[in-house]
Amino acid sequence: MNTLDDTSGQAGVSSLPGTAGNALESVLFPAIEPYRSGTLPVDRLHTLYWEECGNPDGEPVLFLHGGPGGGLSPRHRRFFDPAHYRIVLFDQRGAGQSTPLGEVRDNTTPLLVDDIEQLREMLGIQRWLVFGGSWGATLALAYGERHPERCSGFILRGVFLCDQEEIDWFMTGMGKFFPEHHAAFAAEVLPFEPGDLLNAYAERLFGNDMDAMLRAARAWSLYESRCAYLHPQSVAGDSDAACLAIARLEAHYFLNAGFMEPQALLNNLERICHLPACIVQGRYDMICPPLTAMRVHANWPGSRLDIVGDAGHAASEPGIAAALVRATEQFRVNGRFG
């Protein structure tokens, strides 16, 4: 594994060359299927779907999906060498194949952290590498800060801390760069005059009019998808069920500031800063701008921040995917990211 040149002037920050010419499929490991899967009831309401892939006797790694509400994709298994890693993935409360889909009751960050511990104990894992992007990075930090003794390291992408500044950016700030997409997003719930977008969406997403709920969920999901990539993508749109999960859960967590005190994740980084960490960040990430990743890196001595020069937010962008695979391979070989 080649050492990355530090071109930024900031210790531990690397600017990675572009990979626009690389097809995503050539970057990831080959497609694999789970060798084991199941469900885990975590309370009287929620049951989680989980799966394991790769080497049953390998080094454990936990994949945390984004959203909240994003759910798993078969592609998520492919950031890791299956001959080395015991890859654990699960759908968080209300997401993917977990039930009930889109449910916001009993759905908070502390409860998701408890779920991870239940899953770890059920699987008999002592420590694992924690891998998460966007909201998955939020949850990775929240979990690690509560259970540092259960973590061997962190790979974080497009870091999001669920601070009010970041929530406001998502709801309104991105419109400075995607004005036409933001106009369509706003028009769905505020067709005549400006107002509080988040609460206007909440009225529909948590109301009793199912048609209005679905229209709002589709508009929310489409807005996010349109803003996620550096290069414009053909966005076919998620299924109605996926749109409802993403929109309802993201709005629920935004309305409640992620169920965390302000700056809690930054303030508690000292609990995990002795552990190796690699942060992968798209230079042109409009959903989770690089400033947050830089803040985390600046407060985490020894962490490495890889800024991908030709990428936005999505893990499926080739430059982001290549950097994530590079990180998992470096940890496989060295147990760190130096």
Coordinates of C-alpha atoms in Angstrom, one line a residue:
M1 CA 0.0 0.0 0.0
N2 CA 1.5 3.3 -1.1
T3 CA 1.9 6.1 1.4
L4 CA -0.3 9.1 0.5
D5 CA 1.4 12.4 0.1
D6 CA 0.3 15.1 2.5
T7 CA -0.3 18.1 0.2
S8 CA -2.5 20.2 2.4
G9 CA -0.1 21.7 4.9
Q10 CA -2.3 20.2 7.7
A11 CA -0.8 17.1 9.5
G12 CA -2.7 13.9 8.6
V13 CA -4.7 15.4 5.7
S14 CA -4.2 13.9 2.3
S15 CA -5.7 15.2 -1.0
L16 CA -6.3 12.1 -3.1
P17 CA -6.0 12.2 -6.9
G18 CA -9.1 12.0 -9.0
T19 CA -10.5 8.6 -10.1
A20 CA -13.3 9.7 -12.4
G21 CA -12.1 7.3 -15.1
N22 CA -12.3 4.2 -12.8
A23 CA -15.5 2.2 -13.0
L24 CA -17.0 1.6 -9.6
E25 CA -17.1 -2.2 -10.2
S26 CA -13.3 -2.3 -10.6
V27 CA -12.8 -0.5 -7.3
L28 CA -14.9 -2.8 -5.1
F29 CA -14.4 -6.4 -4.0
P30 CA -16.5 -9.0 -5.9
A31 CA -20.1 -9.4 -5.0
I32 CA -20.8 -11.9 -2.2
E33 CA -23.8 -13.3 -0.4
P34 CA -24.2 -13.7 3.4
Y35 CA -23.2 -16.9 4.9
R36 CA -25.6 -16.2 7.8
S37 CA -28.5 -13.9 8.4
G38 CA -31.4 -13.5 10.8
T39 CA -33.6 -11.1 12.9
L40 CA -33.0 -9.7 16.3
P41 CA -36.0 -8.4 18.4
V42 CA -34.6 -5.5 20.4
D43 CA -37.9 -4.5 22.1
R44 CA -41.6 -5.2 21.9
L45 CA -41.9 -3.0 18.8
H46 CA -38.7 -3.2 16.7
T47 CA -37.0 -6.3 15.1
L48 CA -33.7 -5.8 13.3
Y49 CA -32.5 -7.6 10.2
W50 CA -28.8 -8.6 10.3
E51 CA -26.3 -10.5 8.1
E52 CA -22.7 -11.8 8.1
C53 CA -20.5 -12.1 5.1
G54 CA -16.9 -13.0 4.3
N55 CA -14.7 -15.0 6.7
P56 CA -16.6 -16.4 9.7
D57 CA -13.2 -16.6 11.6
G58 CA -11.9 -13.3 10.3
E59 CA -11.4 -9.8 11.8
P60 CA -14.8 -8.4 12.7
V61 CA -16.0 -5.2 11.0
L62 CA -19.3 -3.5 11.5
F63 CA -21.0 -1.6 8.7
L64 CA -23.4 1.2 9.7
H65 CA -25.6 2.5 6.9
G66 CA -26.7 6.1 6.5
G67 CA -29.9 8.0 6.6
P68 CA -31.2 7.5 9.2
G69 CA -33.5 5.1 7.4
G70 CA -31.2 4.4 4.4
G71 CA -31.0 0.6 4.9
L72 CA -28.6 -1.9 3.4
S73 CA -27.5 -2.6 -0.1
P74 CA -25.6 -5.6 -1.5
R75 CA -22.9 -3.2 -2.5
H76 CA -22.2 -2.4 1.2
R77 CA -20.6 -5.8 1.6
R78 CA -18.0 -5.1 -1.0
F79 CA -15.8 -2.5 0.7
F80 CA -14.0 -5.3 2.6
D81 CA -11.7 -8.2 1.6
P82 CA -14.0 -11.2 2.3
A83 CA -11.1 -13.5 2.8
H84 CA -9.9 -11.4 5.8
Y85 CA -13.0 -9.7 7.4
R86 CA -16.0 -11.1 9.2
I87 CA -18.4 -8.5 7.8
V88 CA -21.4 -7.7 10.0
L89 CA -24.2 -5.5 8.6
F90 CA -27.7 -4.7 9.9
D91 CA -30.7 -2.5 9.1
Q92 CA -31.2 0.0 11.9
R93 CA -34.6 0.6 13.5
G94 CA -37.2 1.5 10.9
A95 CA -34.9 0.9 7.9
G96 CA -34.5 -1.7 5.2
Q97 CA -35.7 -5.2 6.2
S98 CA -36.1 -4.3 9.9
T99 CA -39.6 -3.9 11.1
P100 CA -41.8 -1.9 11.4
L101 CA -40.5 0.1 8.4
G102 CA -40.3 3.9 8.9
E103 CA -41.3 3.6 12.6
V104 CA -40.2 6.6 14.6
R105 CA -41.6 5.5 18.0
D106 CA -38.8 4.2 20.3
N107 CA -36.2 5.3 17.7
T108 CA -33.4 7.4 19.2
T109 CA -29.6 7.4 19.0
P110 CA -29.1 5.9 22.4
L111 CA -31.4 3.1 21.5
L112 CA -29.6 2.4 18.3
V113 CA -26.3 2.3 20.3
D114 CA -28.0 -0.2 22.6
D115 CA -29.0 -2.3 19.5
I116 CA -25.4 -2.5 18.3
E117 CA -24.4 -3.9 21.7
Q118 CA -27.2 -6.4 21.6
L119 CA -26.1 -7.5 18.2
R120 CA -22.4 -7.7 19.2
E121 CA -23.2 -9.8 22.2
M122 CA -25.5 -12.1 20.2
L123 CA -22.7 -12.7 17.7
G124 CA -20.0 -13.2 20.4
I125 CA -17.7 -10.5 19.1
Q126 CA -15.3 -8.9 21.5
R127 CA -14.1 -5.9 19.4
W128 CA -14.7 -4.7 15.8
L129 CA -13.6 -2.1 13.3
V130 CA -16.5 0.3 12.9
F131 CA -17.3 1.6 9.4
G132 CA -20.0 4.2 8.8
G133 CA -20.8 7.0 6.3
S134 CA -22.9 10.1 6.7
W135 CA -25.5 9.2 9.4
G136 CA -23.6 6.0 9.8
A137 CA -20.6 8.0 10.8
T138 CA -22.7 9.8 13.4
L139 CA -23.8 6.5 14.8
A140 CA -20.3 5.1 14.7
L141 CA -19.0 8.0 16.8
A142 CA -22.0 7.8 19.3
Y143 CA -21.4 4.0 19.7
G144 CA -17.6 4.3 20.0
E145 CA -17.9 7.1 22.6
R146 CA -20.1 4.9 24.8
H147 CA -18.3 1.6 24.2
P148 CA -14.7 2.4 23.3
E149 CA -13.5 -0.9 24.6
R150 CA -15.5 -2.7 21.9
C151 CA -13.9 -0.8 19.0
S152 CA -10.6 -1.5 17.2
G153 CA -10.7 1.5 14.9
F154 CA -13.0 3.6 12.8
I155 CA -13.5 4.3 9.1
L156 CA -15.8 7.3 8.6
R157 CA -17.1 8.9 5.4
G158 CA -18.9 12.2 4.9
V159 CA -19.0 12.9 8.6
F160 CA -22.3 14.3 10.0
L161 CA -22.6 15.3 13.6
C162 CA -26.4 16.2 13.5
D163 CA -25.7 19.7 14.8
Q164 CA -28.2 22.4 14.1
E165 CA -25.8 24.1 11.6
E166 CA -25.7 20.9 9.6
I167 CA -29.4 20.4 9.7
D168 CA -30.1 23.9 8.6
W169 CA -27.6 23.4 5.7
F170 CA -29.5 20.3 4.5
M171 CA -32.9 22.0 4.7
T172 CA -31.9 25.4 3.2
G173 CA -28.2 25.9 2.6
M174 CA -27.8 23.3 -0.2
G175 CA -30.2 25.4 -2.2
K176 CA -27.4 27.9 -2.8
F177 CA -25.8 25.2 -5.0
F178 CA -28.9 23.4 -6.2
P179 CA -31.5 26.1 -6.5
E180 CA -33.8 24.3 -8.9
H181 CA -33.8 21.1 -6.8
H182 CA -34.4 23.1 -3.6
A183 CA -37.2 25.0 -5.2
A184 CA -38.9 21.7 -6.1
F185 CA -38.3 20.4 -2.5
A186 CA -39.8 23.5 -0.9
A187 CA -42.7 23.7 -3.3
E188 CA -44.0 20.3 -2.2
V189 CA -44.9 21.6 1.3
L190 CA -44.7 25.4 1.0
P191 CA -46.2 26.1 -2.5
F192 CA -47.0 29.8 -1.9
E193 CA -44.6 31.4 0.5
P194 CA -41.4 30.7 2.4
G195 CA -41.6 29.1 5.8
D196 CA -40.2 26.5 8.2
L197 CA -39.4 23.7 5.8
L198 CA -38.6 21.1 8.4
N199 CA -41.8 21.5 10.3
A200 CA -43.9 21.8 7.1
Y201 CA -42.5 18.4 6.1
A202 CA -43.1 17.0 9.5
E203 CA -46.8 17.9 9.3
R204 CA -47.1 15.7 6.2
L205 CA -44.7 12.9 7.1
F206 CA -46.3 12.4 10.5
G207 CA -49.8 13.3 9.6
N208 CA -52.8 11.1 8.7
D209 CA -53.1 11.9 5.0
M210 CA -51.2 9.0 3.4
D211 CA -51.2 10.5 -0.1
A212 CA -49.6 13.7 1.3
M213 CA -47.2 11.7 3.4
L214 CA -46.0 9.7 0.3
R215 CA -45.7 12.8 -1.9
A216 CA -43.6 14.5 0.8
A217 CA -41.4 11.4 1.3
R218 CA -40.8 11.2 -2.5
A219 CA -39.9 14.9 -2.7
W220 CA -37.5 14.6 0.3
S221 CA -35.7 11.5 -1.0
L222 CA -35.4 12.9 -4.5
Y223 CA -33.9 16.2 -3.2
E224 CA -31.3 14.4 -1.3
S225 CA -30.4 12.1 -4.2
R226 CA -30.1 15.0 -6.6
C227 CA -27.6 16.7 -4.3
A228 CA -25.5 13.7 -3.4
Y229 CA -23.2 13.5 -6.4
L230 CA -20.5 15.7 -7.9
H231 CA -21.4 14.6 -11.4
P232 CA -25.1 14.6 -12.3
Q233 CA -26.7 11.2 -12.1
S234 CA -29.8 9.8 -13.6
V235 CA -32.0 9.5 -10.5
A236 CA -34.7 6.9 -11.0
G237 CA -36.0 7.3 -7.4
D238 CA -36.2 4.9 -4.5
S239 CA -39.2 2.7 -3.9
D240 CA -42.1 4.3 -2.0
A241 CA -41.2 2.2 1.1
A242 CA -37.6 3.4 1.0
C243 CA -38.6 7.0 0.5
L244 CA -41.0 6.8 3.5
A245 CA -38.3 5.3 5.7
I246 CA -35.6 7.9 4.8
A247 CA -37.8 10.9 4.9
R248 CA -39.7 10.0 8.1
L249 CA -36.6 9.0 10.0
E250 CA -34.4 11.8 8.8
A251 CA -37.1 14.4 9.7
H252 CA -37.6 12.7 13.1
Y253 CA -33.9 12.8 14.0
F254 CA -33.5 16.4 12.6
L255 CA -36.5 17.6 14.7
N256 CA -34.8 16.1 17.8
A257 CA -31.2 17.2 17.1
G258 CA -30.2 13.6 16.8
F259 CA -31.2 13.0 20.4
M260 CA -27.9 14.3 21.5
E261 CA -26.7 17.4 23.4
P262 CA -25.1 20.1 21.1
Q263 CA -21.5 19.3 20.2
A264 CA -21.7 16.1 22.2
L265 CA -19.8 14.0 19.6
L266 CA -17.0 16.5 19.3
N267 CA -16.8 17.0 23.0
N268 CA -16.5 13.3 23.8
L269 CA -13.9 12.4 21.1
E270 CA -11.3 12.1 23.8
R271 CA -12.9 8.7 24.7
I272 CA -11.9 7.2 21.4
C273 CA -9.0 9.4 20.2
H274 CA -6.5 6.7 21.2
L275 CA -7.9 4.4 18.5
P276 CA -6.9 4.6 14.8
A277 CA -9.3 6.5 12.5
C278 CA -9.5 7.2 8.8
I279 CA -12.0 9.9 7.6
V280 CA -12.9 9.9 3.9
Q281 CA -14.4 13.1 2.6
G282 CA -15.6 14.2 -0.8
R283 CA -14.2 17.7 -1.6
Y284 CA -17.5 18.7 -3.1
D285 CA -19.8 17.0 -0.6
M286 CA -22.9 19.2 -0.5
I287 CA -24.9 17.1 2.0
C288 CA -22.1 16.9 4.6
P289 CA -19.6 19.6 3.7
P290 CA -15.9 19.0 4.5
L291 CA -15.8 21.4 7.4
T292 CA -17.3 18.8 9.8
A293 CA -14.8 16.2 8.8
M294 CA -12.0 18.7 9.3
R295 CA -13.3 19.5 12.8
V296 CA -13.4 15.9 13.8
H297 CA -9.9 15.3 12.4
A298 CA -8.5 18.4 14.2
N299 CA -9.8 17.0 17.5
W300 CA -8.6 13.5 16.9
P301 CA -4.8 13.3 17.2
G302 CA -3.4 10.6 14.9
S303 CA -6.5 10.4 12.7
R304 CA -6.1 10.6 9.0
L305 CA -8.4 12.7 6.7
D306 CA -8.5 11.7 3.0
I307 CA -10.1 14.4 0.9
V308 CA -11.2 13.0 -2.5
G309 CA -10.8 15.7 -5.1
D310 CA -13.4 14.5 -7.6
A311 CA -16.3 13.4 -5.4
G312 CA -19.4 14.6 -3.6
H313 CA -21.2 12.7 -0.9
A314 CA -22.1 9.3 -2.2
A315 CA -20.2 6.1 -1.3
S316 CA -20.9 4.9 -4.8
E317 CA -18.7 7.6 -6.4
P318 CA -15.6 5.8 -7.6
G319 CA -13.1 8.1 -5.8
I320 CA -14.9 7.7 -2.5
A321 CA -15.2 3.9 -2.9
A322 CA -11.5 3.6 -3.8
A323 CA -10.5 5.6 -0.7
L324 CA -12.8 3.4 1.5
V325 CA -11.3 0.2 0.1
R326 CA -7.8 1.6 0.5
A327 CA -8.6 2.3 4.2
T328 CA -10.0 -1.2 4.8
E329 CA -6.9 -2.7 3.1
Q330 CA -4.5 -0.6 5.2
F331 CA -6.2 -1.7 8.4
R332 CA -6.1 -5.3 7.2
V333 CA -2.4 -5.1 6.6
N334 CA -1.2 -2.8 9.4
G335 CA -4.0 -2.5 11.9
R336 CA -3.9 1.3 11.4
F337 CA -4.1 3.9 8.7
G338 CA -0.5 5.4 8.7

